[in-house]
PDB file of N, CA, C and O in Angstrom:
ATOM      1  N   UNK A  26     108.781 129.745 113.581  1.00  0.00           N
ATOM      2  CA  UNK A  26     109.073 128.551 114.272  1.00  0.00           C
ATOM      3  C   UNK A  26     108.821 127.531 113.448  1.00  0.00           C
ATOM      4  O   UNK A  26     107.729 127.390 112.754  1.00  0.00           O
ATOM      5  N   UNK A  27     109.861 126.490 113.324  1.00  0.00           N
ATOM      6  CA  UNK A  27     109.700 125.215 112.626  1.00  0.00           C
ATOM      7  C   UNK A  27     108.937 124.231 113.133  1.00  0.00           C
ATOM      8  O   UNK A  27     109.006 123.976 114.451  1.00  0.00           O
ATOM      9  N   UNK A  28     107.784 123.654 112.445  1.00  0.00           N
ATOM     10  CA  UNK A  28     107.155 122.571 113.162  1.00  0.00           C
ATOM     11  C   UNK A  28     108.248 121.251 113.163  1.00  0.00           C
ATOM     12  O   UNK A  28     109.008 121.242 112.246  1.00  0.00           O
ATOM     13  N   UNK A  29     107.541 120.051 113.367  1.00  0.00           N
ATOM     14  CA  UNK A  29     108.618 118.726 113.634  1.00  0.00           C
ATOM     15  C   UNK A  29     108.321 118.691 111.859  1.00  0.00           C
ATOM     16  O   UNK A  29     109.577 118.069 111.521  1.00  0.00           O
ATOM     17  N   UNK A  30     107.156 118.671 111.316  1.00  0.00           N
ATOM     18  CA  UNK A  30     107.384 118.393 109.750  1.00  0.00           C
ATOM     19  C   UNK A  30     108.103 119.155 108.909  1.00  0.00           C
ATOM     20  O   UNK A  30     108.891 118.321 107.918  1.00  0.00           O
ATOM     21  N   UNK A  31     108.249 120.504 109.045  1.00  0.00           N
ATOM     22  CA  UNK A  31     109.170 121.319 108.535  1.00  0.00           C
ATOM     23  C   UNK A  31     110.426 121.220 108.918  1.00  0.00           C
ATOM     24  O   UNK A  31     111.460 121.057 107.656  1.00  0.00           O
ATOM     25  N   UNK A  32     110.678 120.951 110.104  1.00  0.00           N
ATOM     26  CA  UNK A  32     112.181 120.307 110.379  1.00  0.00           C
ATOM     27  C   UNK A  32     112.676 119.094 109.548  1.00  0.00           C
ATOM     28  O   UNK A  32     113.935 119.079 109.027  1.00  0.00           O
ATOM     29  N   UNK A  33     111.710 118.189 109.803  1.00  0.00           N
ATOM     30  CA  UNK A  33     111.825 117.049 108.946  1.00  0.00           C
ATOM     31  C   UNK A  33     112.203 117.108 107.590  1.00  0.00           C
ATOM     32  O   UNK A  33     113.154 116.514 106.870  1.00  0.00           O
ATOM     33  N   UNK A  34     111.506 117.850 106.930  1.00  0.00           N
ATOM     34  CA  UNK A  34     111.588 118.161 105.187  1.00  0.00           C
ATOM     35  C   UNK A  34     112.763 118.897 105.191  1.00  0.00           C
ATOM     36  O   UNK A  34     113.574 118.545 104.275  1.00  0.00           O
ATOM     37  N   UNK A  35     113.226 119.810 106.042  1.00  0.00           N
ATOM     38  CA  UNK A  35     114.303 120.563 105.774  1.00  0.00           C
ATOM     39  C   UNK A  35     115.699 119.575 105.848  1.00  0.00           C
ATOM     40  O   UNK A  35     116.723 119.755 104.999  1.00  0.00           O
ATOM     41  N   UNK A  36     115.591 119.082 106.937  1.00  0.00           N
ATOM     42  CA  UNK A  36     116.439 117.669 106.730  1.00  0.00           C
ATOM     43  C   UNK A  36     116.782 116.856 105.660  1.00  0.00           C
ATOM     44  O   UNK A  36     118.027 116.630 105.180  1.00  0.00           O
ATOM     45  N   UNK A  37     115.516 116.386 104.971  1.00  0.00           N
ATOM     46  CA  UNK A  37     115.586 115.730 103.859  1.00  0.00           C
ATOM     47  C   UNK A  37     116.219 116.341 102.501  1.00  0.00           C
ATOM     48  O   UNK A  37     116.773 115.811 102.051  1.00  0.00           O
ATOM     49  N   UNK A  38     115.668 117.751 102.595  1.00  0.00           N
ATOM     50  CA  UNK A  38     116.166 118.299 101.319  1.00  0.00           C
ATOM     51  C   UNK A  38     117.819 118.534 101.514  1.00  0.00           C
ATOM     52  O   UNK A  38     118.237 118.530 100.531  1.00  0.00           O
ATOM     53  N   UNK A  39     118.218 118.752 102.819  1.00  0.00           N
ATOM     54  CA  UNK A  39     119.661 119.106 102.933  1.00  0.00           C
ATOM     55  C   UNK A  39     120.369 117.796 102.530  1.00  0.00           C
ATOM     56  O   UNK A  39     121.223 117.823 102.142  1.00  0.00           O
ATOM     57  N   UNK A  40     119.712 116.929 103.200  1.00  0.00           N
ATOM     58  CA  UNK A  40     120.519 115.425 103.067  1.00  0.00           C
ATOM     59  C   UNK A  40     120.633 115.083 101.653  1.00  0.00           C
ATOM     60  O   UNK A  40     121.687 114.678 101.156  1.00  0.00           O
ATOM     61  N   UNK A  41     119.477 115.258 100.836  1.00  0.00           N
ATOM     62  CA  UNK A  41     119.500 115.105  99.263  1.00  0.00           C
ATOM     63  C   UNK A  41     120.486 115.739  98.688  1.00  0.00           C
ATOM     64  O   UNK A  41     121.021 115.216  97.439  1.00  0.00           O
ATOM     65  N   UNK A  42     120.807 117.064  98.987  1.00  0.00           N
ATOM     66  CA  UNK A  42     121.821 117.890  98.231  1.00  0.00           C
ATOM     67  C   UNK A  42     123.015 117.210  98.740  1.00  0.00           C
ATOM     68  O   UNK A  42     124.019 117.349  97.809  1.00  0.00           O
ATOM     69  N   UNK A  43     123.138 116.891  99.666  1.00  0.00           N
ATOM     70  CA  UNK A  43     124.317 116.440 100.219  1.00  0.00           C
ATOM     71  C   UNK A  43     125.033 115.013  99.613  1.00  0.00           C
ATOM     72  O   UNK A  43     126.095 114.855  99.083  1.00  0.00           O
ATOM     73  N   UNK A  44     124.055 114.361  99.330  1.00  0.00           N
ATOM     74  CA  UNK A  44     123.992 112.944  98.561  1.00  0.00           C
ATOM     75  C   UNK A  44     124.935 113.433  96.810  1.00  0.00           C
ATOM     76  O   UNK A  44     125.556 112.838  96.559  1.00  0.00           O
ATOM     77  N   UNK A  45     124.058 114.568  96.665  1.00  0.00           N
ATOM     78  CA  UNK A  45     124.768 115.219  95.186  1.00  0.00           C
ATOM     79  C   UNK A  45     125.960 115.848  95.393  1.00  0.00           C
ATOM     80  O   UNK A  45     126.494 116.541  94.371  1.00  0.00           O
ATOM     81  N   UNK A  46     126.472 115.930  96.612  1.00  0.00           N
ATOM     82  CA  UNK A  46     127.955 116.565  96.626  1.00  0.00           C
ATOM     83  C   UNK A  46     127.943 118.032  96.676  1.00  0.00           C
ATOM     84  O   UNK A  46     128.709 118.787  96.744  1.00  0.00           O
ATOM     85  N   UNK A  47     126.654 118.697  97.039  1.00  0.00           N
ATOM     86  CA  UNK A  47     126.420 119.937  97.094  1.00  0.00           C
ATOM     87  C   UNK A  47     125.514 120.377  98.298  1.00  0.00           C
ATOM     88  O   UNK A  47     125.141 119.412  99.070  1.00  0.00           O
ATOM     89  N   UNK A  48     125.388 121.656  98.837  1.00  0.00           N
ATOM     90  CA  UNK A  48     124.681 122.003 100.156  1.00  0.00           C
ATOM     91  C   UNK A  48     125.438 121.709 101.418  1.00  0.00           C
ATOM     92  O   UNK A  48     124.778 122.148 102.428  1.00  0.00           O
ATOM     93  N   UNK A  49     126.770 121.685 101.209  1.00  0.00           N
ATOM     94  CA  UNK A  49     127.399 121.643 102.667  1.00  0.00           C
ATOM     95  C   UNK A  49     127.204 122.820 103.429  1.00  0.00           C
ATOM     96  O   UNK A  49     127.230 122.863 104.699  1.00  0.00           O
ATOM     97  N   UNK A  50     127.093 124.138 102.678  1.00  0.00           N
ATOM     98  CA  UNK A  50     126.770 125.503 103.642  1.00  0.00           C
ATOM     99  C   UNK A  50     125.567 125.484 103.940  1.00  0.00           C
ATOM    100  O   UNK A  50     125.401 126.139 105.209  1.00  0.00           O
ATOM    101  N   UNK A  51     124.703 124.295 103.978  1.00  0.00           N
ATOM    102  CA  UNK A  51     123.671 124.435 104.800  1.00  0.00           C
ATOM    103  C   UNK A  51     123.604 123.666 106.009  1.00  0.00           C
ATOM    104  O   UNK A  51     122.738 123.552 106.986  1.00  0.00           O
ATOM    105  N   UNK A  52     124.495 122.973 106.322  1.00  0.00           N
ATOM    106  CA  UNK A  52     124.898 122.187 107.351  1.00  0.00           C
ATOM    107  C   UNK A  52     125.333 123.077 108.635  1.00  0.00           C
ATOM    108  O   UNK A  52     125.865 124.079 108.481  1.00  0.00           O
ATOM    109  N   UNK A  53     124.349 122.890 109.821  1.00  0.00           N
ATOM    110  CA  UNK A  53     124.591 124.041 110.752  1.00  0.00           C
ATOM    111  C   UNK A  53     124.760 123.018 112.330  1.00  0.00           C
ATOM    112  O   UNK A  53     124.383 121.920 112.276  1.00  0.00           O
ATOM    113  N   UNK A  54     125.291 123.671 113.206  1.00  0.00           N
ATOM    114  CA  UNK A  54     125.478 123.108 114.555  1.00  0.00           C
ATOM    115  C   UNK A  54     123.646 122.553 114.797  1.00  0.00           C
ATOM    116  O   UNK A  54     123.444 121.651 115.602  1.00  0.00           O
ATOM    117  N   UNK A  55     122.909 123.262 114.351  1.00  0.00           N
ATOM    118  CA  UNK A  55     121.256 122.746 114.776  1.00  0.00           C
ATOM    119  C   UNK A  55     120.925 121.594 114.047  1.00  0.00           C
ATOM    120  O   UNK A  55     120.097 120.866 114.301  1.00  0.00           O
ATOM    121  N   UNK A  56     121.366 121.129 112.896  1.00  0.00           N
ATOM    122  CA  UNK A  56     120.994 120.200 111.916  1.00  0.00           C
ATOM    123  C   UNK A  56     122.117 118.977 111.964  1.00  0.00           C
ATOM    124  O   UNK A  56     121.741 117.876 111.278  1.00  0.00           O
ATOM    125  N   UNK A  57     123.140 119.151 112.211  1.00  0.00           N
ATOM    126  CA  UNK A  57     124.429 118.203 112.102  1.00  0.00           C
ATOM    127  C   UNK A  57     123.936 116.850 112.690  1.00  0.00           C
ATOM    128  O   UNK A  57     123.908 115.578 111.894  1.00  0.00           O
ATOM    129  N   UNK A  58     123.390 116.830 113.759  1.00  0.00           N
ATOM    130  CA  UNK A  58     123.228 115.288 114.675  1.00  0.00           C
ATOM    131  C   UNK A  58     121.979 114.584 113.650  1.00  0.00           C
ATOM    132  O   UNK A  58     122.073 113.587 113.278  1.00  0.00           O
ATOM    133  N   UNK A  59     120.868 115.419 113.412  1.00  0.00           N
ATOM    134  CA  UNK A  59     120.227 114.952 112.571  1.00  0.00           C
ATOM    135  C   UNK A  59     120.174 114.375 111.383  1.00  0.00           C
ATOM    136  O   UNK A  59     120.136 113.423 110.713  1.00  0.00           O
ATOM    137  N   UNK A  60     120.951 115.079 110.607  1.00  0.00           N
ATOM    138  CA  UNK A  60     121.830 114.746 109.281  1.00  0.00           C
ATOM    139  C   UNK A  60     122.822 113.342 109.495  1.00  0.00           C
ATOM    140  O   UNK A  60     122.839 112.484 108.608  1.00  0.00           O
ATOM    141  N   UNK A  61     123.254 113.423 110.523  1.00  0.00           N
ATOM    142  CA  UNK A  61     124.181 112.210 110.952  1.00  0.00           C
ATOM    143  C   UNK A  61     123.524 110.948 111.047  1.00  0.00           C
ATOM    144  O   UNK A  61     123.619 109.864 110.246  1.00  0.00           O
ATOM    145  N   UNK A  62     122.391 111.043 111.662  1.00  0.00           N
ATOM    146  CA  UNK A  62     121.748 109.994 112.062  1.00  0.00           C
ATOM    147  C   UNK A  62     120.720 109.315 110.663  1.00  0.00           C
ATOM    148  O   UNK A  62     120.687 108.503 110.343  1.00  0.00           O
ATOM    149  N   UNK A  63     120.265 110.437 109.830  1.00  0.00           N
ATOM    150  CA  UNK A  63     119.837 110.366 108.479  1.00  0.00           C
ATOM    151  C   UNK A  63     120.721 109.605 107.590  1.00  0.00           C
ATOM    152  O   UNK A  63     120.382 108.463 107.125  1.00  0.00           O
ATOM    153  N   UNK A  64     122.159 109.701 107.624  1.00  0.00           N
ATOM    154  CA  UNK A  64     123.039 109.121 106.906  1.00  0.00           C
ATOM    155  C   UNK A  64     123.421 107.811 107.228  1.00  0.00           C
ATOM    156  O   UNK A  64     123.460 107.004 106.414  1.00  0.00           O
ATOM    157  N   UNK A  65     123.283 107.367 108.580  1.00  0.00           N
ATOM    158  CA  UNK A  65     123.798 106.311 109.039  1.00  0.00           C
ATOM    159  C   UNK A  65     122.278 105.404 108.595  1.00  0.00           C
ATOM    160  O   UNK A  65     122.558 104.242 108.564  1.00  0.00           O
ATOM    161  N   UNK A  66     120.972 105.798 108.687  1.00  0.00           N
ATOM    162  CA  UNK A  66     120.107 105.303 108.452  1.00  0.00           C
ATOM    163  C   UNK A  66     119.888 104.796 106.990  1.00  0.00           C
ATOM    164  O   UNK A  66     119.762 103.469 106.834  1.00  0.00           O
ATOM    165  N   UNK A  67     120.660 105.425 106.016  1.00  0.00           N
ATOM    166  CA  UNK A  67     120.882 104.987 104.352  1.00  0.00           C
ATOM    167  C   UNK A  67     121.912 104.361 104.174  1.00  0.00           C
ATOM    168  O   UNK A  67     122.339 104.203 103.184  1.00  0.00           O
ATOM    169  N   UNK A  68     122.789 104.169 105.352  1.00  0.00           N
ATOM    170  CA  UNK A  68     124.432 103.305 105.406  1.00  0.00           C
ATOM    171  C   UNK A  68     125.218 104.120 104.388  1.00  0.00           C
ATOM    172  O   UNK A  68     125.478 103.422 103.514  1.00  0.00           O
ATOM    173  N   UNK A  69     125.252 105.556 104.659  1.00  0.00           N
ATOM    174  CA  UNK A  69     126.190 106.127 104.020  1.00  0.00           C
ATOM    175  C   UNK A  69     127.527 106.687 104.934  1.00  0.00           C
ATOM    176  O   UNK A  69     127.564 107.853 105.078  1.00  0.00           O
ATOM    177  N   UNK A  70     128.439 105.918 105.120  1.00  0.00           N
ATOM    178  CA  UNK A  70     129.383 105.884 105.943  1.00  0.00           C
ATOM    179  C   UNK A  70     130.169 107.207 105.687  1.00  0.00           C
ATOM    180  O   UNK A  70     130.932 107.861 106.404  1.00  0.00           O
ATOM    181  N   UNK A  71     130.616 107.237 104.708  1.00  0.00           N
ATOM    182  CA  UNK A  71     131.410 108.263 104.077  1.00  0.00           C
ATOM    183  C   UNK A  71     130.894 109.766 104.203  1.00  0.00           C
ATOM    184  O   UNK A  71     131.505 110.656 104.861  1.00  0.00           O
ATOM    185  N   UNK A  72     129.684 109.896 104.123  1.00  0.00           N
ATOM    186  CA  UNK A  72     129.051 111.148 104.268  1.00  0.00           C
ATOM    187  C   UNK A  72     128.814 111.141 106.295  1.00  0.00           C
ATOM    188  O   UNK A  72     128.739 112.344 106.665  1.00  0.00           O
ATOM    189  N   UNK A  73     128.380 110.204 106.715  1.00  0.00           N
ATOM    190  CA  UNK A  73     128.564 110.236 108.110  1.00  0.00           C
ATOM    191  C   UNK A  73     129.838 111.117 108.585  1.00  0.00           C
ATOM    192  O   UNK A  73     129.767 111.388 109.577  1.00  0.00           O
ATOM    193  N   UNK A  74     130.930 110.323 108.121  1.00  0.00           N
ATOM    194  CA  UNK A  74     132.418 110.776 108.570  1.00  0.00           C
ATOM    195  C   UNK A  74     132.770 112.257 107.941  1.00  0.00           C
ATOM    196  O   UNK A  74     133.136 112.853 109.135  1.00  0.00           O
ATOM    197  N   UNK A  75     131.901 112.559 107.044  1.00  0.00           N
ATOM    198  CA  UNK A  75     132.111 114.044 106.645  1.00  0.00           C
ATOM    199  C   UNK A  75     131.604 114.893 107.515  1.00  0.00           C
ATOM    200  O   UNK A  75     131.908 116.140 107.915  1.00  0.00           O
ATOM    201  N   UNK A  76     130.465 114.570 108.162  1.00  0.00           N
ATOM    202  CA  UNK A  76     129.378 115.325 108.958  1.00  0.00           C
ATOM    203  C   UNK A  76     129.986 115.334 110.510  1.00  0.00           C
ATOM    204  O   UNK A  76     129.929 116.279 111.142  1.00  0.00           O
ATOM    205  N   UNK A  77     130.327 114.141 110.647  1.00  0.00           N
ATOM    206  CA  UNK A  77     131.356 114.209 112.047  1.00  0.00           C
ATOM    207  C   UNK A  77     132.453 114.893 112.178  1.00  0.00           C
ATOM    208  O   UNK A  77     132.795 115.564 112.913  1.00  0.00           O
ATOM    209  N   UNK A  78     133.172 115.037 111.105  1.00  0.00           N
ATOM    210  CA  UNK A  78     134.460 115.686 110.748  1.00  0.00           C
ATOM    211  C   UNK A  78     133.826 117.611 110.705  1.00  0.00           C
ATOM    212  O   UNK A  78     134.653 118.281 111.521  1.00  0.00           O
ATOM    213  N   UNK A  79     132.726 117.700 110.161  1.00  0.00           N
ATOM    214  CA  UNK A  79     132.373 119.080 110.334  1.00  0.00           C
ATOM    215  C   UNK A  79     131.865 119.598 111.579  1.00  0.00           C
ATOM    216  O   UNK A  79     132.387 120.736 111.950  1.00  0.00           O
ATOM    217  N   UNK A  80     131.223 118.553 112.300  1.00  0.00           N
ATOM    218  CA  UNK A  80     131.092 118.952 113.781  1.00  0.00           C
ATOM    219  C   UNK A  80     131.992 119.059 114.887  1.00  0.00           C
ATOM    220  O   UNK A  80     132.158 119.983 115.741  1.00  0.00           O
ATOM    221  N   UNK A  81     133.168 118.329 114.260  1.00  0.00           N
ATOM    222  CA  UNK A  81     134.579 118.716 115.131  1.00  0.00           C
ATOM    223  C   UNK A  81     135.302 119.851 114.908  1.00  0.00           C
ATOM    224  O   UNK A  81     135.827 120.296 115.822  1.00  0.00           O
ATOM    225  N   UNK A  82     134.991 120.592 113.568  1.00  0.00           N
ATOM    226  CA  UNK A  82     135.772 121.849 113.167  1.00  0.00           C
ATOM    227  C   UNK A  82     135.021 122.997 114.064  1.00  0.00           C
ATOM    228  O   UNK A  82     134.476 123.205 114.718  1.00  0.00           O
TER     229      UNK A  82
END
């Protein structure tokens, strides 16, 4: 079971990979909303849109 700190670190790790254009395979239905919020906080509208599109598929 993940603690909140582990979950937050996992989101951060995946987010950093996504910024590099890799790591898309790690996006899941369980983390996509947190990743969208993280991208919104950093004002990355393209990444936000990509994640929303992933969620819609």
